[in-house]
mmCIF file of C-alpha atoms in Angstrom:
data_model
loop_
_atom_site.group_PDB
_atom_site.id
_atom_site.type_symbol
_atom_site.label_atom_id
_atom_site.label_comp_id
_atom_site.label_asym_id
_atom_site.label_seq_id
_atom_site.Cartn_x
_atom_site.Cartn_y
_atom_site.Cartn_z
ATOM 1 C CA UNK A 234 327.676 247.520 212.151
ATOM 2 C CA UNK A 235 327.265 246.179 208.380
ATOM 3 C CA UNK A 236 328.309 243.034 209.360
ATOM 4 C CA UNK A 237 325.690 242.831 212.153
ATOM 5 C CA UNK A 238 322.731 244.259 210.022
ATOM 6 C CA UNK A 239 323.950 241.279 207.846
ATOM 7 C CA UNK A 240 323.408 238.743 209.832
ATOM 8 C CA UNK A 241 320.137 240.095 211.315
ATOM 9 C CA UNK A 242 318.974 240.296 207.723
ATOM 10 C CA UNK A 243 320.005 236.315 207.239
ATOM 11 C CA UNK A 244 318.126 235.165 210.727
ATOM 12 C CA UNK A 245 314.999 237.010 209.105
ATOM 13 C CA UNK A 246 314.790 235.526 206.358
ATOM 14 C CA UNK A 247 315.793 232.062 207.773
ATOM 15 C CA UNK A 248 312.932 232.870 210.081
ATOM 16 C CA UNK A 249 310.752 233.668 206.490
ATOM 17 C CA UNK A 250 311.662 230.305 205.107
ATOM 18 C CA UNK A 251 310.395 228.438 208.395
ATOM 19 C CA UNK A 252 307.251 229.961 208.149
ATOM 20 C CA UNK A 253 306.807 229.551 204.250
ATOM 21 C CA UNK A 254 307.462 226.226 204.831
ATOM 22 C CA UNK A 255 305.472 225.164 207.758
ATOM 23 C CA UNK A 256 302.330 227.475 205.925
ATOM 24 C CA UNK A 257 303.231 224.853 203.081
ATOM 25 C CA UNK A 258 303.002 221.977 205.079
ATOM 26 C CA UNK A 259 299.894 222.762 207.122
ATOM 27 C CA UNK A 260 298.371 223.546 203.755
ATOM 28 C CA UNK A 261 298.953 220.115 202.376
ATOM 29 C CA UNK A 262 298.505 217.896 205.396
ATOM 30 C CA UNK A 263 294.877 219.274 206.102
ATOM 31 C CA UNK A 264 291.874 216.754 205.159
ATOM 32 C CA UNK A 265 291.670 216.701 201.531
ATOM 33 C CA UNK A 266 288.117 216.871 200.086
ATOM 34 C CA UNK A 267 288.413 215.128 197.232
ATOM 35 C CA UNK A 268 288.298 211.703 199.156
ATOM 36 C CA UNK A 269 285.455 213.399 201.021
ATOM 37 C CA UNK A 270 283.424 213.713 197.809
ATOM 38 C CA UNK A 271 284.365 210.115 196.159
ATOM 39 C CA UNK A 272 282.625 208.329 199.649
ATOM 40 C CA UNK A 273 279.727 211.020 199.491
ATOM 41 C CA UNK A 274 279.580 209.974 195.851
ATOM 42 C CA UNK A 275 279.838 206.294 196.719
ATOM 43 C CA UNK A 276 277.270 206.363 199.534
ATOM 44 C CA UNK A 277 274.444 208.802 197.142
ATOM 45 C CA UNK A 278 274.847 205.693 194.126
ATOM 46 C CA UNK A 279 274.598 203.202 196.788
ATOM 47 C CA UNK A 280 271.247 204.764 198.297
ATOM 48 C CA UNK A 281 270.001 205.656 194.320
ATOM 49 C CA UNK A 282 270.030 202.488 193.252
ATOM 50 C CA UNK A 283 269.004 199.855 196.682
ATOM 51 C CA UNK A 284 266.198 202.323 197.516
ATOM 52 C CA UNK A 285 262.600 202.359 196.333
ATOM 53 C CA UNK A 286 259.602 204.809 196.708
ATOM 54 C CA UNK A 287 256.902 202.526 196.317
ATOM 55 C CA UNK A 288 254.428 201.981 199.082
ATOM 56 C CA UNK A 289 252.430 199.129 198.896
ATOM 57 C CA UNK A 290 249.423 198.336 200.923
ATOM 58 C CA UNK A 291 247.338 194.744 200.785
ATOM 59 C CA UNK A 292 243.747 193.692 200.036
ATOM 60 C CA UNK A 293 242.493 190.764 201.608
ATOM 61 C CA UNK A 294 241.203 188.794 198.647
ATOM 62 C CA UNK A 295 239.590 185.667 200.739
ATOM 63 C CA UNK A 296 237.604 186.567 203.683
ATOM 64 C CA UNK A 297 238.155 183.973 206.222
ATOM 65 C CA UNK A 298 234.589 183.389 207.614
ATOM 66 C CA UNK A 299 233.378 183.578 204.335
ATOM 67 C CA UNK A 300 235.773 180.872 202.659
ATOM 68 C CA UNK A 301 234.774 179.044 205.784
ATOM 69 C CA UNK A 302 231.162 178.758 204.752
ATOM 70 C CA UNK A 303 232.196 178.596 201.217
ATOM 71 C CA UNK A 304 233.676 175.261 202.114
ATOM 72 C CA UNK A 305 230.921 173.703 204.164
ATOM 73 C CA UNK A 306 227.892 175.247 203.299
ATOM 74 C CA UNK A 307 226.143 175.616 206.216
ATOM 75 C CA UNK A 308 223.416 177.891 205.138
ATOM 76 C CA UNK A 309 220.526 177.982 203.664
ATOM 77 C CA UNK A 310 220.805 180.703 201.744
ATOM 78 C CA UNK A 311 222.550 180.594 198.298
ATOM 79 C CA UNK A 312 225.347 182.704 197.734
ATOM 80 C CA UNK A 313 224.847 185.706 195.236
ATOM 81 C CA UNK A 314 227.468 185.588 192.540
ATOM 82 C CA UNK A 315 228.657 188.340 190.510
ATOM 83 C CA UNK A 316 230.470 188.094 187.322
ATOM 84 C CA UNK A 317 232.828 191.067 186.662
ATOM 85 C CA UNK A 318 233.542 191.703 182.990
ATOM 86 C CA UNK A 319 235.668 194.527 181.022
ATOM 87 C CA UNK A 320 235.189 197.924 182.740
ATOM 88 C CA UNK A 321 233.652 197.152 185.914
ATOM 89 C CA UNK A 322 230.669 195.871 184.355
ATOM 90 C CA UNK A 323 228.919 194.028 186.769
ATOM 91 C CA UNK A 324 226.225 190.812 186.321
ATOM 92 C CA UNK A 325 224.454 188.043 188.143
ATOM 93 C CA UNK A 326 225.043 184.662 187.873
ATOM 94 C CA UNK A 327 224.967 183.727 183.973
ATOM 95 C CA UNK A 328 222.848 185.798 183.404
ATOM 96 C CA UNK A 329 224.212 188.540 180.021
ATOM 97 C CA UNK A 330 222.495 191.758 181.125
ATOM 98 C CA UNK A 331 224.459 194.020 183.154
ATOM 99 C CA UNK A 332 223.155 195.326 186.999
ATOM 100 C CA UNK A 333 222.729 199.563 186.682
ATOM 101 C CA UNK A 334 224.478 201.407 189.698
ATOM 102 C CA UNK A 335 220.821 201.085 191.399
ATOM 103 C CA UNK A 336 220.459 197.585 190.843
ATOM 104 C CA UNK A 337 223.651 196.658 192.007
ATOM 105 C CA UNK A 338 222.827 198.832 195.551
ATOM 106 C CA UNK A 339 219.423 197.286 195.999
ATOM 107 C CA UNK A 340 220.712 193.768 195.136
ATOM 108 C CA UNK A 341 223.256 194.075 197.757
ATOM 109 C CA UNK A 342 221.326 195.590 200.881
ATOM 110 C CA UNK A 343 218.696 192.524 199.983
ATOM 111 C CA UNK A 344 221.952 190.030 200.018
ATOM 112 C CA UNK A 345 223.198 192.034 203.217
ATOM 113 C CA UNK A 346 219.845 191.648 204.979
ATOM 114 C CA UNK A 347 219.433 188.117 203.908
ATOM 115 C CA UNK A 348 223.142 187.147 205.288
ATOM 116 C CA UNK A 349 224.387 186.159 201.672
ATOM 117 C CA UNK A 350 227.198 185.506 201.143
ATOM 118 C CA UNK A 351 228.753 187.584 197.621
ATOM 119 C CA UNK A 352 230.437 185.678 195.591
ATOM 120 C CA UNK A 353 232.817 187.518 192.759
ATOM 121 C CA UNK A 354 233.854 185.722 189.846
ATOM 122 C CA UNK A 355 236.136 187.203 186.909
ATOM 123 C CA UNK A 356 234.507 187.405 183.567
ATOM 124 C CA UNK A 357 235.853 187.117 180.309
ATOM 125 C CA UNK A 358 237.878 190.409 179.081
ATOM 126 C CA UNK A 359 238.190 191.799 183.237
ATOM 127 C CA UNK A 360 241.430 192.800 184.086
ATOM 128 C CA UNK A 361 242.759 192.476 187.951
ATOM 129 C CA UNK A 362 242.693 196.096 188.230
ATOM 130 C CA UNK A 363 238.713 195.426 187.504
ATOM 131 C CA UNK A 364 238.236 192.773 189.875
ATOM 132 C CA UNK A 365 240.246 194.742 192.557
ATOM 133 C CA UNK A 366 237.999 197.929 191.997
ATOM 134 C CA UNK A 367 234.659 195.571 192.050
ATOM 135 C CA UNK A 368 235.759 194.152 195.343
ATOM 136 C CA UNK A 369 236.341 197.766 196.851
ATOM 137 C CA UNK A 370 233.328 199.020 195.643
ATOM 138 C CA UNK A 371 231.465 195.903 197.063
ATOM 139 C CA UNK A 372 232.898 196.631 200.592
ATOM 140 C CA UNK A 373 232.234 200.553 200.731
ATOM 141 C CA UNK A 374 228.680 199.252 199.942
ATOM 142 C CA UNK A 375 228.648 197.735 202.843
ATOM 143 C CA UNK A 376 228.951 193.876 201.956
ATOM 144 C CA UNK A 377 231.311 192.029 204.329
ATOM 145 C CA UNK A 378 231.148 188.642 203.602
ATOM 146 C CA UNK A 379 232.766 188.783 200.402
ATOM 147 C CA UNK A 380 234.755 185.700 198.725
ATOM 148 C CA UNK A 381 236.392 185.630 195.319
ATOM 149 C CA UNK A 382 236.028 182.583 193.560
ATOM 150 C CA UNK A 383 237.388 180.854 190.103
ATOM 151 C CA UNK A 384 235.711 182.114 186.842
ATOM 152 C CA UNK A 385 232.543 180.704 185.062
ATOM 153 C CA UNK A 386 234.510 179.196 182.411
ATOM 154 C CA UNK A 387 237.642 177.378 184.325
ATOM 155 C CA UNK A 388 234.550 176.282 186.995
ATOM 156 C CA UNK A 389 233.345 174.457 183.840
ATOM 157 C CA UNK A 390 236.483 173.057 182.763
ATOM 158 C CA UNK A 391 236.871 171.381 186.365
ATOM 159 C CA UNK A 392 233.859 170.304 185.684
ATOM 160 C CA UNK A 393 234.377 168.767 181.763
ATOM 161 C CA UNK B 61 301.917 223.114 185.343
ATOM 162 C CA UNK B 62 297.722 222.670 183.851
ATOM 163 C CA UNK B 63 296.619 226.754 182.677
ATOM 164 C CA UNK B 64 293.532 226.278 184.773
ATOM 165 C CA UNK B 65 295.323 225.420 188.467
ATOM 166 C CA UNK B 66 297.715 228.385 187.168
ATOM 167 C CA UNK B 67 295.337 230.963 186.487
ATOM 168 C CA UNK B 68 293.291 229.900 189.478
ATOM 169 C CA UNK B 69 296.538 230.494 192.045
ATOM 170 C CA UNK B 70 297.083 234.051 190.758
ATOM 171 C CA UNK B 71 293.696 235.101 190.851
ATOM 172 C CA UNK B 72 293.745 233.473 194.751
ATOM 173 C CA UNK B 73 291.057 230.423 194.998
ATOM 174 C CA UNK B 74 291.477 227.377 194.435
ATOM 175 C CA UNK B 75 289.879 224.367 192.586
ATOM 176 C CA UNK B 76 288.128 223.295 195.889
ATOM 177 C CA UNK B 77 286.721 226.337 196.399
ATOM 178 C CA UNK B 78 284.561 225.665 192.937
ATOM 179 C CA UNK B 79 283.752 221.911 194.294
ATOM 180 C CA UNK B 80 281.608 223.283 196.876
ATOM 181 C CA UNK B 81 278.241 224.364 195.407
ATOM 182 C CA UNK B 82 278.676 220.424 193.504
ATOM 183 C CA UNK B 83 279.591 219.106 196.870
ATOM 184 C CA UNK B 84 275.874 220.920 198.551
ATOM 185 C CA UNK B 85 273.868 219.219 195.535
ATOM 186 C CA UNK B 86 275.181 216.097 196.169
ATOM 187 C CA UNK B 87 274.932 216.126 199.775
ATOM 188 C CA UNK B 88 271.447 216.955 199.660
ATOM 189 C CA UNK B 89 270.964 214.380 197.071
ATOM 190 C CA UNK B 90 272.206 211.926 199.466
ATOM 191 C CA UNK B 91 270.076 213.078 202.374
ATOM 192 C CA UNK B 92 267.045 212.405 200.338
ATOM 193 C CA UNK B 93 267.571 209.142 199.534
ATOM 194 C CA UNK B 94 268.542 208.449 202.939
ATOM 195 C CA UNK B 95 265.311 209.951 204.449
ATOM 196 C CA UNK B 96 262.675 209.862 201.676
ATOM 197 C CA UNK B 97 264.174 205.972 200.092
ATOM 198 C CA UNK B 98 263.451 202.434 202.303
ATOM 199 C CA UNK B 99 265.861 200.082 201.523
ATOM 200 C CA UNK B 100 264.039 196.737 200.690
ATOM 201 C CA UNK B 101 264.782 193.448 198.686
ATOM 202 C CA UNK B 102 263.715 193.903 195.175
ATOM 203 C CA UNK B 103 261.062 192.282 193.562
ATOM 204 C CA UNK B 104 262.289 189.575 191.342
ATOM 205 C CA UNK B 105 260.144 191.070 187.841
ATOM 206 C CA UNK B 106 258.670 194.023 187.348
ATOM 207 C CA UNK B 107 254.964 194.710 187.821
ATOM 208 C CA UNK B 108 252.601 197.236 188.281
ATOM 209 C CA UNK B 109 249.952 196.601 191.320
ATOM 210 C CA UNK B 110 246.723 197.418 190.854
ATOM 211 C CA UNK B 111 245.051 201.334 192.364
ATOM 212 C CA UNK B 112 242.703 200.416 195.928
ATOM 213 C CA UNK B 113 242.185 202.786 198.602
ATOM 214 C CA UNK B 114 243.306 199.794 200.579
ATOM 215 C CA UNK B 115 244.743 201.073 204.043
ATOM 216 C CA UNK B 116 245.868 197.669 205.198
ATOM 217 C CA UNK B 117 249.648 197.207 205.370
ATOM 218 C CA UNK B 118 251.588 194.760 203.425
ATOM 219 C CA UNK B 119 252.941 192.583 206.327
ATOM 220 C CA UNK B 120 256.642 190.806 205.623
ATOM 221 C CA UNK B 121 256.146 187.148 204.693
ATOM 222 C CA UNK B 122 258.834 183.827 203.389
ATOM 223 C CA UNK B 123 255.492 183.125 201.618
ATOM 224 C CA UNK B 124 255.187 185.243 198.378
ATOM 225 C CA UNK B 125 253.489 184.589 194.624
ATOM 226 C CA UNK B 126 254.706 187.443 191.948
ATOM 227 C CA UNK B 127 252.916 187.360 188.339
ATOM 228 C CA UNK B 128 254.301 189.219 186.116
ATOM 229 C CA UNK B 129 252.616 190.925 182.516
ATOM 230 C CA UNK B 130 253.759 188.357 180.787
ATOM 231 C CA UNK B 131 252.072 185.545 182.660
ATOM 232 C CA UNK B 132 255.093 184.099 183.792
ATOM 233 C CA UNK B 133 255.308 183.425 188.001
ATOM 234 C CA UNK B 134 258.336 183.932 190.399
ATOM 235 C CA UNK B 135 257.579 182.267 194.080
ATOM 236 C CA UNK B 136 259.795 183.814 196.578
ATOM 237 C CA UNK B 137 261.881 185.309 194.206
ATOM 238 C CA UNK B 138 262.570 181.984 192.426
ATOM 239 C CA UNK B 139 261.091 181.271 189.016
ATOM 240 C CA UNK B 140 258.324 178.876 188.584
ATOM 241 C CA UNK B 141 259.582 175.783 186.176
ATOM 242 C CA UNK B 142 256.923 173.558 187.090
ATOM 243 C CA UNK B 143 252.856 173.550 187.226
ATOM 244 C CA UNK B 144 251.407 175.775 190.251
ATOM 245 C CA UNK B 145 249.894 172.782 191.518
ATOM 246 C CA UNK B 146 252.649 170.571 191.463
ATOM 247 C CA UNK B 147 254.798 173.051 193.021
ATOM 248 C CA UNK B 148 252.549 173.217 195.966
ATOM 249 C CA UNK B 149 251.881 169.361 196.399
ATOM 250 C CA UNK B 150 255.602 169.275 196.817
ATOM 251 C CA UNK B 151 256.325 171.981 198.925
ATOM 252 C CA UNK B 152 253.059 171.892 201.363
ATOM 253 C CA UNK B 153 253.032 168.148 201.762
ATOM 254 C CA UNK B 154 255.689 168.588 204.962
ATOM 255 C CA UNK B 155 253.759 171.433 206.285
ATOM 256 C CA UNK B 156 251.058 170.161 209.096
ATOM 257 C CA UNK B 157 249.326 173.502 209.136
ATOM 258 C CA UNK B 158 248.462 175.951 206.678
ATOM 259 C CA UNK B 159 245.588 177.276 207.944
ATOM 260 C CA UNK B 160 247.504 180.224 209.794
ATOM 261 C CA UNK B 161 249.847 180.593 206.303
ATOM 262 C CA UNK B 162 250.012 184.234 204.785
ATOM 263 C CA UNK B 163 250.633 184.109 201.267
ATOM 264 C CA UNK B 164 251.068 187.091 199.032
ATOM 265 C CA UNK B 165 250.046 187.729 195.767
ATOM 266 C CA UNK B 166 251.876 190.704 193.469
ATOM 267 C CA UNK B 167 249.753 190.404 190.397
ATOM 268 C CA UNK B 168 250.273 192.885 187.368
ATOM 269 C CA UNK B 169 247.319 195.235 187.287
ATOM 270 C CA UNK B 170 246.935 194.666 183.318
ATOM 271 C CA UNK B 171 246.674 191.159 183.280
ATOM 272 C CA UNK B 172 243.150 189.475 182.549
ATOM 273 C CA UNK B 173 241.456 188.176 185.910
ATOM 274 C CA UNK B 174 240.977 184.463 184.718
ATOM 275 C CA UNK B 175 244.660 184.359 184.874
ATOM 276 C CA UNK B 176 244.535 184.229 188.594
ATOM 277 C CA UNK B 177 242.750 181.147 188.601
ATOM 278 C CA UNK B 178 245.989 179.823 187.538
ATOM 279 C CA UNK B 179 246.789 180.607 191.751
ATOM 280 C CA UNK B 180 243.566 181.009 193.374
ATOM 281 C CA UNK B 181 242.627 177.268 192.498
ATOM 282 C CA UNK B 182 245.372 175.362 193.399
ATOM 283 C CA UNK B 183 245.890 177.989 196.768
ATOM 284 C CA UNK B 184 242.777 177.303 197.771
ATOM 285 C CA UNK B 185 242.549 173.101 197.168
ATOM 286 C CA UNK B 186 245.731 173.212 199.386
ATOM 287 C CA UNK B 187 243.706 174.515 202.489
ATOM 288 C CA UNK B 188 245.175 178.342 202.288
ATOM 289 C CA UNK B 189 242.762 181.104 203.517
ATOM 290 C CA UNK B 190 244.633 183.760 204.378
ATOM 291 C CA UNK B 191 245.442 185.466 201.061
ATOM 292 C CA UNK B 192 246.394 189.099 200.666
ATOM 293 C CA UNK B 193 246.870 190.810 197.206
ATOM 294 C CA UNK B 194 249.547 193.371 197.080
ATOM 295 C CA UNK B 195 248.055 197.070 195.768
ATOM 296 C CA UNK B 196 249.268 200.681 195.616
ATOM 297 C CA UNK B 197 247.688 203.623 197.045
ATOM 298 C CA UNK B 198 245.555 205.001 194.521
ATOM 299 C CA UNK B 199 246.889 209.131 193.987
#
């Protein structure tokens, strides 16, 4: 009777260490997450640093029909150039005095009317952020034939 | 054996178990980039473009002019060693037609106008037209 309690008491526990050990294995051969988080790591540095936010859109500096005439001046009607200096300031020709926002609005729906073509030239101390908010303005006042050319002073340079 | 795996076993979780809330972060992380991020070839100096309300799209083009603050002009993503003129006499004299040619300009916002002359001259003696200036959205 002892002896046979015995040995059912040694099968148990043989039957204990099978399943310890198979727990122990299952427990260690399962997908380890530390490799996991070194590829997530990998792939979140990879997108950080190769991806931007920045949108950009474009703004058409030379108008095509208008360079065209700009080239072979086919009209009889001068073009109406516009000097741009520091903070939008806006001014015709050579002339020093600069066009008022009413001016400016009754110069241009003359020049639309007329079929001028505008002319905008950078003046001294205008930065490209000036020039680019000039041109913008120009075209939401409805002036489509719109051409940027060289400033005053390199014009006369070519010309020296 | 290290104190902290010990004291972690008796008290029945494991170090894992802590890696999870740094594991959701970083997933997330990574899911924004991946969704909110466009992958694109950088620009070879920095600049800032200038504000428009422009809604016109910047179209991919070999043909690209970047000038930087300081003056100084990368085409395509190579440095410019040589006069703007020069450059173009060289590279446009085995090109029959340019009149269909998209170049791009990425000019620093902060730089004085007259410096574009520098491009606009020389562009425009070559026969280009089509000439689209790279801007940002204004906020």
């Amino acid at each position: 009777m002892c002896a046979r309690s015995n040995k059912a008491k040694r099968q148990y526990a043989g039957r204990d260490v099978v399943q310890s050990a198979l727990f122990q294995r299952r427990r260690t051969s399962g997908i380890g997450i530390t490799p996991l988080i070194d590829v997530v790591f990998i792939l979140l540095l990879f997108f950080m640093l190769t991806s931007t936010f920045s949108h950009y859109q474009t703004l058409d500096l030379v108008n095509a029909s208008a360079a065209d005439s700009a080239i072979q001046p086919v009209e009889q009607v001068p073009p109406l150039l516009l000097v741009v200096s520091a903070s939008m300031a806006i001014s015709v020709g050579d002339s020093e005095s600069k066009l008022t926002e009413g001016e400016l609005q009754r110069l241009l729906s003359d020049s639309i009317v007329d079929g001028q073509i505008v002319l905008v030239s950078a003046g001294s101390g205008a930065s490209v952020q000036d020039l680019v908010s000039v041109v913008e303005k120009l075209k939401s006042l409805g002036v489509e034939r719109l051409d940027i050319v060289p400033s005053v002073q390199t014009r006369r340079e070519e010309q020296s | 054996m290290n104190p902290l795996i010990e004291t972690s076993r008796r008290s029945g979780f494991s170090i894992d178990d802590g890696m999870i809330p740094l594991i959701n972060i970083v997933f997330l992380m990574l899911i924004f980039f991946m969704v909110a991020g466009k992958i694109s070839q950088q620009d070879a100096a920095v600049f800032d473009a200038p504000v428009s309300g422009s809604q016109a799209p910047l179209v991919e083009t070999d043909r690209e002019i970047l000038m930087a603050a300081s003056g100084e002009v990368w085409i395509n993503g190579e440095p410019l060693m040589v006069g703007f003129s020069d450059w173009l006499q060289a590279n446009m004299a085995d090109q029959e037609s340019v009149d269909d040619q998209l170049w791009i300009l990425k000019v620093d916002a902060g730089i004085e106008a007259q410096e574009l002359d520098r491009l606009l001259v020389p562009l425009r003696e070559s026969g280009i037209r089509r000439l689209s200036l790279t801007v940002r959205r204004s906020e």
